[in-house]
PDB file of C-alpha atoms in Angstrom:
ATOM      1  CA  MET A 629     -33.121 -98.323 -82.792  1.00 74.00           C
ATOM      2  CA  LYS A 630     -36.978 -98.780 -84.491  1.00 88.00           C
ATOM      3  CA  GLU A 631     -37.165 -96.190 -87.616  1.00 91.00           C
ATOM      4  CA  THR A 632     -40.214 -94.474 -87.747  1.00 96.00           C
ATOM      5  CA  PHE A 633     -42.573 -92.262 -90.619  1.00 97.00           C
ATOM      6  CA  LYS A 634     -42.804 -88.973 -89.341  1.00 97.00           C
ATOM      7  CA  TYR A 635     -45.387 -86.496 -90.528  1.00 97.00           C
ATOM      8  CA  LYS A 636     -47.549 -83.086 -89.058  1.00 96.00           C
ATOM      9  CA  GLY A 637     -45.409 -83.670 -85.894  1.00 94.00           C
ATOM     10  CA  PHE A 638     -47.010 -87.288 -85.585  1.00 97.00           C
ATOM     11  CA  GLU A 639     -44.843 -90.786 -85.638  1.00 97.00           C
ATOM     12  CA  GLY A 640     -45.829 -94.029 -87.308  1.00 98.00           C
ATOM     13  CA  SER A 641     -44.391 -97.601 -86.395  1.00 97.00           C
ATOM     14  CA  MET A 642     -43.727-100.116 -89.185  1.00 97.00           C
ATOM     15  CA  GLU A 643     -44.608-103.991 -88.511  1.00 96.00           C
ATOM     16  CA  PHE A 644     -44.700-107.037 -90.749  1.00 95.00           C
ATOM     17  CA  SER A 645     -47.762-108.996 -90.294  1.00 94.00           C
ATOM     18  CA  SER A 646     -46.965-112.523 -90.807  1.00 95.00           C
ATOM     19  CA  GLU A 647     -50.183-113.470 -90.478  1.00 94.00           C
ATOM     20  CA  ASP A 648     -51.887-111.187 -92.551  1.00 91.00           C
ATOM     21  CA  GLU A 649     -48.854-111.075 -95.151  1.00 93.00           C
ATOM     22  CA  CYS A 650     -49.074-107.570 -95.579  1.00 95.00           C
ATOM     23  CA  LEU A 651     -47.103-104.333 -93.312  1.00 97.00           C
ATOM     24  CA  VAL A 652     -48.754-102.376 -90.957  1.00 97.00           C
ATOM     25  CA  GLY A 653     -48.143 -99.714 -88.350  1.00 97.00           C
ATOM     26  CA  GLU A 654     -49.411 -98.423 -86.025  1.00 97.00           C
ATOM     27  CA  VAL A 655     -49.513 -94.094 -85.026  1.00 97.00           C
ATOM     28  CA  LEU A 656     -47.793 -94.203 -81.810  1.00 96.00           C
ATOM     29  CA  PHE A 657     -47.392 -92.034 -78.769  1.00 94.00           C
ATOM     30  CA  ILE A 658     -51.290 -91.005 -79.344  1.00 93.00           C
ATOM     31  CA  ARG A 659     -53.853 -92.943 -76.680  1.00 91.00           C
ATOM     32  CA  SER A 660     -55.914 -92.828 -79.805  1.00 92.00           C
ATOM     33  CA  LYS A 661     -55.621 -96.235 -81.889  1.00 95.00           C
ATOM     34  CA  ILE A 662     -54.971 -95.450 -85.611  1.00 96.00           C
ATOM     35  CA  ILE A 663     -53.677 -98.382 -87.837  1.00 96.00           C
ATOM     36  CA  TYR A 664     -53.073 -98.426 -91.271  1.00 97.00           C
ATOM     37  CA  ILE A 665     -51.204-101.355 -93.647  1.00 96.00           C
ATOM     38  CA  GLY A 666     -49.855-101.583 -97.089  1.00 96.00           C
ATOM     39  CA  GLU A 667     -48.136-104.084 -99.071  1.00 95.00           C
ATOM     40  CA  THR A 668     -45.330-101.943 -99.702  1.00 96.00           C
ATOM     41  CA  TYR A 669     -42.808 -99.702 -98.278  1.00 96.00           C
ATOM     42  CA  SER A 670     -44.604 -97.040-100.595  1.00 97.00           C
ATOM     43  CA  GLU A 671     -48.292 -97.356 -99.583  1.00 97.00           C
ATOM     44  CA  LEU A 672     -47.375 -98.011 -95.915  1.00 97.00           C
ATOM     45  CA  LYS A 673     -46.355 -94.663 -95.661  1.00 98.00           C
ATOM     46  CA  LYS A 674     -48.886 -93.448 -98.698  1.00 97.00           C
ATOM     47  CA  SER A 675     -51.197 -95.156 -95.175  1.00 97.00           C
ATOM     48  CA  PHE A 676     -49.574 -93.078 -92.684  1.00 97.00           C
ATOM     49  CA  GLU A 677     -50.085 -89.887 -93.783  1.00 98.00           C
ATOM     50  CA  GLU A 678     -53.989 -90.976 -95.292  1.00 97.00           C
ATOM     51  CA  ALA A 679     -54.395 -92.253 -91.570  1.00 97.00           C
ATOM     52  CA  VAL A 680     -52.948 -89.113 -89.755  1.00 97.00           C
ATOM     53  CA  ASP A 681     -54.580 -86.909 -92.312  1.00 97.00           C
ATOM     54  CA  ALA A 682     -58.196 -88.367 -91.653  1.00 96.00           C
ATOM     55  CA  TYR A 683     -57.531 -88.422 -87.741  1.00 96.00           C
ATOM     56  CA  ILE A 684     -56.844 -84.366 -88.315  1.00 96.00           C
ATOM     57  CA  LEU A 685     -59.756 -83.727 -90.381  1.00 97.00           C
ATOM     58  CA  HIS A 686     -62.018 -86.472 -87.649  1.00 96.00           C
ATOM     59  CA  CYS A 687     -60.622 -84.353 -84.771  1.00 95.00           C
ATOM     60  CA  GLU A 688     -61.831 -80.913 -86.842  1.00 96.00           C
ATOM     61  CA  ALA A 689     -64.691 -82.406 -87.563  1.00 96.00           C
ATOM     62  CA  ASN A 690     -65.726 -82.772 -84.031  1.00 96.00           C
ATOM     63  CA  ASN A 691     -64.577 -80.637 -82.375  1.00 97.00           C
ATOM     64  CA  ILE A 692     -61.985 -82.164 -80.732  1.00 95.00           C
ATOM     65  CA  LYS A 693     -58.451 -80.535 -80.399  1.00 94.00           C
ATOM     66  CA  PRO A 694     -55.895 -83.879 -81.438  1.00 94.00           C
ATOM     67  CA  GLU A 695     -53.659 -85.155 -78.855  1.00 93.00           C
ATOM     68  CA  LYS A 696     -50.065 -84.088 -79.207  1.00 88.00           C
ATOM     69  CA  PRO A 697     -47.626 -86.962 -79.615  1.00 87.00           C
ATOM     70  CA  CYS A 698     -45.565 -86.000 -76.086  1.00 85.00           C
ATOM     71  CA  SER A 699     -46.793 -83.076 -74.536  1.00 82.00           C
ATOM     72  CA  GLY A 700     -43.561 -82.394 -72.686  1.00 85.00           C
ATOM     73  CA  THR A 701     -45.461 -83.653 -69.536  1.00 86.00           C
ATOM     74  CA  PHE A 702     -45.099 -86.989 -68.437  1.00 87.00           C
ATOM     75  CA  ASN A 703     -45.462 -88.958 -64.720  1.00 89.00           C
ATOM     76  CA  VAL A 704     -42.366 -90.701 -63.377  1.00 89.00           C
ATOM     77  CA  ARG A 705     -42.719 -93.590 -60.645  1.00 93.00           C
ATOM     78  CA  VAL A 706     -38.874 -93.423 -58.401  1.00 91.00           C
ATOM     79  CA  GLY A 707     -39.800 -94.864 -55.609  1.00 92.00           C
ATOM     80  CA  THR A 708     -39.663 -92.901 -52.062  1.00 94.00           C
ATOM     81  CA  HIS A 709     -35.436 -92.832 -51.826  1.00 94.00           C
ATOM     82  CA  LEU A 710     -35.178 -91.864 -55.510  1.00 94.00           C
ATOM     83  CA  HIS A 711     -37.286 -89.183 -54.584  1.00 94.00           C
ATOM     84  CA  GLN A 712     -35.628 -88.033 -51.582  1.00 94.00           C
ATOM     85  CA  ALA A 713     -32.318 -87.931 -53.237  1.00 93.00           C
ATOM     86  CA  ALA A 714     -33.944 -85.949 -55.815  1.00 93.00           C
ATOM     87  CA  ILE A 715     -35.356 -83.482 -53.851  1.00 94.00           C
ATOM     88  CA  LYS A 716     -32.319 -83.028 -51.280  1.00 94.00           C
ATOM     89  CA  LEU A 717     -29.859 -82.368 -55.141  1.00 92.00           C
ATOM     90  CA  ALA A 718     -32.900 -79.797 -56.182  1.00 92.00           C
ATOM     91  CA  TYR A 719     -32.955 -78.161 -52.492  1.00 94.00           C
ATOM     92  CA  GLN A 720     -29.035 -78.473 -52.567  1.00 93.00           C
ATOM     93  CA  ASN A 721     -28.782 -76.824 -55.997  1.00 91.00           C
ATOM     94  CA  ASN A 722     -31.265 -73.985 -55.457  1.00 93.00           C
ATOM     95  CA  ILE A 723     -33.464 -75.742 -58.521  1.00 93.00           C
ATOM     96  CA  SER A 724     -36.428 -77.322 -59.229  1.00 94.00           C
ATOM     97  CA  LEU A 725     -37.298 -81.619 -58.401  1.00 94.00           C
ATOM     98  CA  ASN A 726     -38.633 -81.033 -62.403  1.00 93.00           C
ATOM     99  CA  GLU A 727     -34.976 -79.138 -63.943  1.00 93.00           C
ATOM    100  CA  VAL A 728     -32.989 -81.968 -61.676  1.00 93.00           C
ATOM    101  CA  VAL A 729     -35.814 -85.067 -63.753  1.00 93.00           C
ATOM    102  CA  ILE A 730     -34.460 -82.809 -67.463  1.00 93.00           C
ATOM    103  CA  ARG A 731     -30.573 -82.893 -66.550  1.00 92.00           C
ATOM    104  CA  ALA A 732     -30.971 -85.968 -65.541  1.00 91.00           C
ATOM    105  CA  LEU A 733     -32.886 -87.638 -68.654  1.00 90.00           C
ATOM    106  CA  GLU A 734     -30.421 -84.923 -71.056  1.00 90.00           C
ATOM    107  CA  HIS A 735     -27.496 -86.100 -69.397  1.00 88.00           C
ATOM    108  CA  PHE A 736     -29.220 -90.246 -69.985  1.00 87.00           C
ATOM    109  CA  LEU A 737     -29.730 -89.210 -73.814  1.00 87.00           C
ATOM    110  CA  ALA A 738     -26.931 -87.476 -74.258  1.00 85.00           C
ATOM    111  CA  THR A 739     -24.539 -90.532 -73.035  1.00 81.00           C
ATOM    112  CA  GLU A 740     -26.564 -93.095 -75.245  1.00 66.00           C
ATOM    113  CA  HIS A 741     -26.290 -95.877 -73.092  1.00 52.00           C
ATOM    114  CA  SER A 742     -29.814 -97.452 -74.504  1.00 49.00           C
ATOM    115  CA  GLU A 743     -28.193-100.914 -74.350  1.00 48.00           C
ATOM    116  CA  SER A 744     -28.045-100.824 -70.224  1.00 46.00           C
ATOM    117  CA  SER A 745     -31.129-100.977 -67.894  1.00 43.00           C
ATOM    118  CA  ASN A 746     -28.108 -99.647 -65.366  1.00 48.00           C
ATOM    119  CA  PHE A 747     -25.189 -96.585 -66.022  1.00 46.00           C
ATOM    120  CA  THR A 748     -23.113 -94.375 -64.381  1.00 46.00           C
ATOM    121  CA  VAL A 749     -23.421 -91.481 -62.875  1.00 45.00           C
ATOM    122  CA  ASN A 750     -19.659 -88.889 -61.882  1.00 42.00           C
ATOM    123  CA  LEU A 751     -21.216 -87.765 -57.964  1.00 40.00           C
ATOM    124  CA  LYS A 752     -18.721 -86.119 -56.563  1.00 40.00           C
ATOM    125  CA  ASN A 753     -15.989 -87.133 -59.408  1.00 37.00           C
ATOM    126  CA  SER A 754     -16.924 -91.153 -57.454  1.00 35.00           C
ATOM    127  CA  PRO A 755     -18.708 -93.125 -60.582  1.00 39.00           C
ATOM    128  CA  VAL A 756     -21.380 -94.129 -58.595  1.00 36.00           C
ATOM    129  CA  ASN A 757     -24.221 -96.752 -60.095  1.00 40.00           C
ATOM    130  CA  ILE A 758     -27.671 -95.278 -60.483  1.00 41.00           C
ATOM    131  CA  MET A 759     -28.924 -97.793 -57.885  1.00 40.00           C
ATOM    132  CA  ASN A 760     -27.067 -96.220 -55.295  1.00 39.00           C
ATOM    133  CA  ILE A 761     -27.821 -92.711 -55.715  1.00 40.00           C
ATOM    134  CA  SER A 762     -29.809 -92.161 -52.971  1.00 39.00           C
ATOM    135  CA  GLN A 763     -26.755 -92.481 -50.325  1.00 39.00           C
ATOM    136  CA  ARG A 764     -24.130 -89.747 -51.908  1.00 39.00           C
ATOM    137  CA  ASN A 765     -24.514 -86.182 -52.325  1.00 41.00           C
ATOM    138  CA  ILE A 766     -25.225 -85.121 -56.325  1.00 45.00           C
ATOM    139  CA  VAL A 767     -23.403 -82.172 -58.403  1.00 47.00           C
ATOM    140  CA  LEU A 768     -25.461 -81.655 -61.608  1.00 49.00           C
ATOM    141  CA  PRO A 769     -23.832 -79.326 -64.921  1.00 50.00           C
ATOM    142  CA  LYS A 770     -23.962 -76.253 -64.134  1.00 51.00           C
ATOM    143  CA  LYS A 771     -26.142 -75.708 -67.418  1.00 51.00           C
ATOM    144  CA  ARG A 772     -28.608 -78.408 -68.828  1.00 48.00           C
ATOM    145  CA  ASN A 773     -27.624 -79.496 -72.298  1.00 46.00           C
ATOM    146  CA  SER A 774     -30.384 -78.728 -74.557  1.00 45.00           C
ATOM    147  CA  GLU A 775     -28.292 -78.876 -78.363  1.00 40.00           C
ATOM    148  CA  TYR A 776     -28.744 -82.770 -78.541  1.00 36.00           C
ATOM    149  CA  PHE A 777     -32.234 -82.819 -79.230  1.00 38.00           C
ATOM    150  CA  ASN A 778     -34.918 -80.494 -81.708  1.00 35.00           C
TER     151      ASN A 778
END
Protein backbone atom coordinates (compact mmCIF):
# COMPACT_ATOMS: atom_id res chain seq x y z
CA MET A 1 0.00 0.00 0.00
CA LYS A 2 1.32 3.44 -0.90
CA GLU A 3 1.60 6.06 1.80
CA THR A 4 0.24 9.55 1.09
CA PHE A 5 0.33 12.98 2.66
CA LYS A 6 -2.99 14.48 3.80
CA TYR A 7 -3.67 18.19 4.23
CA LYS A 8 -6.86 20.31 4.06
CA GLY A 9 -8.79 17.50 2.38
CA PHE A 10 -6.14 16.87 -0.27
CA GLU A 11 -3.82 13.88 -0.64
CA GLY A 12 -0.39 13.82 -2.18
CA SER A 13 2.02 11.16 -3.37
CA MET A 14 5.66 10.71 -2.44
CA GLU A 15 8.26 9.09 -4.66
CA PHE A 16 11.98 9.20 -5.31
CA SER A 17 13.14 10.58 -8.66
CA SER A 18 16.45 8.95 -9.58
CA GLU A 19 16.68 11.28 -12.56
CA ASP A 20 16.45 14.41 -10.40
CA GLU A 21 17.94 12.79 -7.28
CA CYS A 22 15.23 14.15 -5.01
CA LEU A 23 11.81 13.34 -3.62
CA VAL A 24 8.83 14.35 -5.73
CA GLY A 25 5.08 14.25 -5.30
CA GLU A 26 1.82 15.18 -6.93
CA VAL A 27 -1.53 16.22 -5.48
CA LEU A 28 -3.76 13.22 -6.13
CA PHE A 29 -7.35 12.73 -7.21
CA ILE A 30 -7.88 16.11 -8.91
CA ARG A 31 -7.56 17.08 -12.58
CA SER A 32 -5.13 19.95 -11.95
CA LYS A 33 -1.48 18.92 -12.11
CA ILE A 34 0.24 20.12 -8.91
CA ILE A 35 3.81 18.89 -8.38
CA TYR A 36 6.11 19.48 -5.39
CA ILE A 37 9.67 18.47 -4.52
CA GLY A 38 11.94 18.13 -1.50
CA GLU A 39 15.34 16.79 -0.49
CA THR A 40 14.02 15.06 2.65
CA TYR A 41 10.71 13.62 3.81
CA SER A 42 10.11 16.72 5.98
CA GLU A 43 10.88 19.06 3.07
CA LEU A 44 8.58 17.10 0.76
CA LYS A 45 5.75 17.24 3.29
CA LYS A 46 6.22 20.98 3.77
CA SER A 47 6.38 21.46 0.00
CA PHE A 48 3.10 19.51 -0.37
CA GLU A 49 1.34 21.70 2.20
CA GLU A 50 2.69 24.87 0.55
CA ALA A 51 1.52 23.62 -2.85
CA VAL A 52 -2.00 22.99 -1.50
CA ASP A 53 -2.07 26.44 0.15
CA ALA A 54 -0.84 28.07 -3.08
CA TYR A 55 -3.49 26.21 -5.10
CA ILE A 56 -6.26 27.35 -2.74
CA LEU A 57 -4.98 30.97 -2.81
CA HIS A 58 -4.75 30.87 -6.62
CA CYS A 59 -8.35 29.68 -6.82
CA GLU A 60 -9.55 32.37 -4.42
CA ALA A 61 -7.64 35.13 -6.25
CA ASN A 62 -9.13 34.06 -9.58
CA ASN A 63 -12.65 33.42 -8.25
CA ILE A 64 -12.36 29.71 -9.08
CA LYS A 65 -13.83 26.95 -6.96
CA PRO A 66 -11.00 24.56 -5.94
CA GLU A 67 -11.47 21.01 -7.17
CA LYS A 68 -12.66 18.55 -4.54
CA PRO A 69 -10.80 15.27 -4.39
CA CYS A 70 -13.27 12.43 -4.71
CA SER A 71 -16.51 14.36 -4.97
CA GLY A 72 -18.58 11.20 -4.50
CA THR A 73 -19.63 10.92 -8.14
CA PHE A 74 -17.92 8.87 -10.82
CA ASN A 75 -18.77 6.91 -13.98
CA VAL A 76 -18.18 3.18 -14.16
CA ARG A 77 -18.05 1.14 -17.38
CA VAL A 78 -19.13 -2.41 -16.51
CA GLY A 79 -20.28 -4.00 -19.77
CA THR A 80 -23.77 -5.02 -20.83
CA HIS A 81 -24.11 -8.27 -18.86
CA LEU A 82 -22.97 -6.86 -15.54
CA HIS A 83 -25.13 -3.75 -16.06
CA GLN A 84 -28.17 -5.94 -16.74
CA ALA A 85 -27.48 -8.13 -13.69
CA ALA A 86 -27.08 -5.07 -11.46
CA ILE A 87 -30.26 -3.37 -12.67
CA LYS A 88 -32.20 -6.65 -12.21
CA LEU A 89 -30.79 -6.97 -8.70
CA ALA A 90 -31.83 -3.41 -7.90
CA TYR A 91 -35.35 -4.09 -9.16
CA GLN A 92 -35.64 -7.37 -7.23
CA ASN A 93 -34.52 -5.69 -4.00
CA ASN A 94 -36.51 -2.49 -4.55
CA ILE A 95 -33.41 -0.29 -4.38
CA SER A 96 -31.62 1.97 -6.84
CA LEU A 97 -28.78 0.92 -9.12
CA ASN A 98 -26.67 3.45 -7.25
CA GLU A 99 -27.39 1.60 -3.96
CA VAL A 100 -26.33 -1.71 -5.56
CA VAL A 101 -23.00 -0.18 -6.58
CA ILE A 102 -22.48 1.40 -3.15
CA ARG A 103 -23.13 -1.88 -1.34
CA ALA A 104 -20.90 -3.84 -3.73
CA LEU A 105 -18.02 -1.37 -3.25
CA GLU A 106 -18.46 -1.34 0.53
CA HIS A 107 -18.46 -5.13 0.61
CA PHE A 108 -15.38 -5.36 -1.59
CA LEU A 109 -13.45 -2.76 0.41
CA ALA A 110 -14.54 -4.16 3.79
CA THR A 111 -13.31 -7.63 2.91
CA GLU A 112 -9.91 -6.27 1.80
CA HIS A 113 -9.50 -8.03 -1.52
CA SER A 114 -7.10 -5.41 -2.84
CA GLU A 115 -4.53 -7.99 -3.98
CA SER A 116 -7.02 -9.95 -6.08
CA SER A 117 -8.34 -9.03 -9.51
CA ASN A 118 -11.11 -11.62 -9.07
CA PHE A 119 -13.12 -12.01 -5.91
CA THR A 120 -15.93 -14.22 -4.72
CA VAL A 121 -19.26 -13.03 -3.38
CA ASN A 122 -21.91 -15.08 -1.65
CA LEU A 123 -24.94 -15.37 -3.93
CA LYS A 124 -27.86 -17.34 -2.46
CA ASN A 125 -25.39 -19.17 -0.17
CA SER A 126 -23.29 -20.38 -3.08
CA PRO A 127 -19.85 -18.85 -3.69
CA VAL A 128 -19.73 -17.51 -7.22
CA ASN A 129 -16.84 -15.87 -8.99
CA ILE A 130 -17.64 -12.25 -9.92
CA MET A 131 -17.10 -13.14 -13.59
CA ASN A 132 -20.31 -15.26 -13.43
CA ILE A 133 -22.43 -12.69 -11.63
CA SER A 134 -24.73 -11.93 -14.59
CA GLN A 135 -26.13 -15.49 -14.64
CA ARG A 136 -27.26 -15.59 -10.97
CA ASN A 137 -29.84 -14.07 -8.68
CA ILE A 138 -27.99 -12.03 -6.08
CA VAL A 139 -28.97 -11.42 -2.46
CA LEU A 140 -27.66 -8.15 -1.05
CA PRO A 141 -26.96 -7.41 2.61
CA LYS A 142 -29.95 -5.68 4.22
CA LYS A 143 -27.97 -2.55 5.12
CA ARG A 144 -24.87 -0.79 3.92
CA ASN A 145 -21.75 -1.15 6.06
CA SER A 146 -20.60 2.47 6.28
CA GLU A 147 -18.93 2.00 9.65
CA TYR A 148 -15.86 0.71 7.77
CA PHE A 149 -15.26 4.10 6.20
CA ASN A 150 -14.43 7.55 7.56
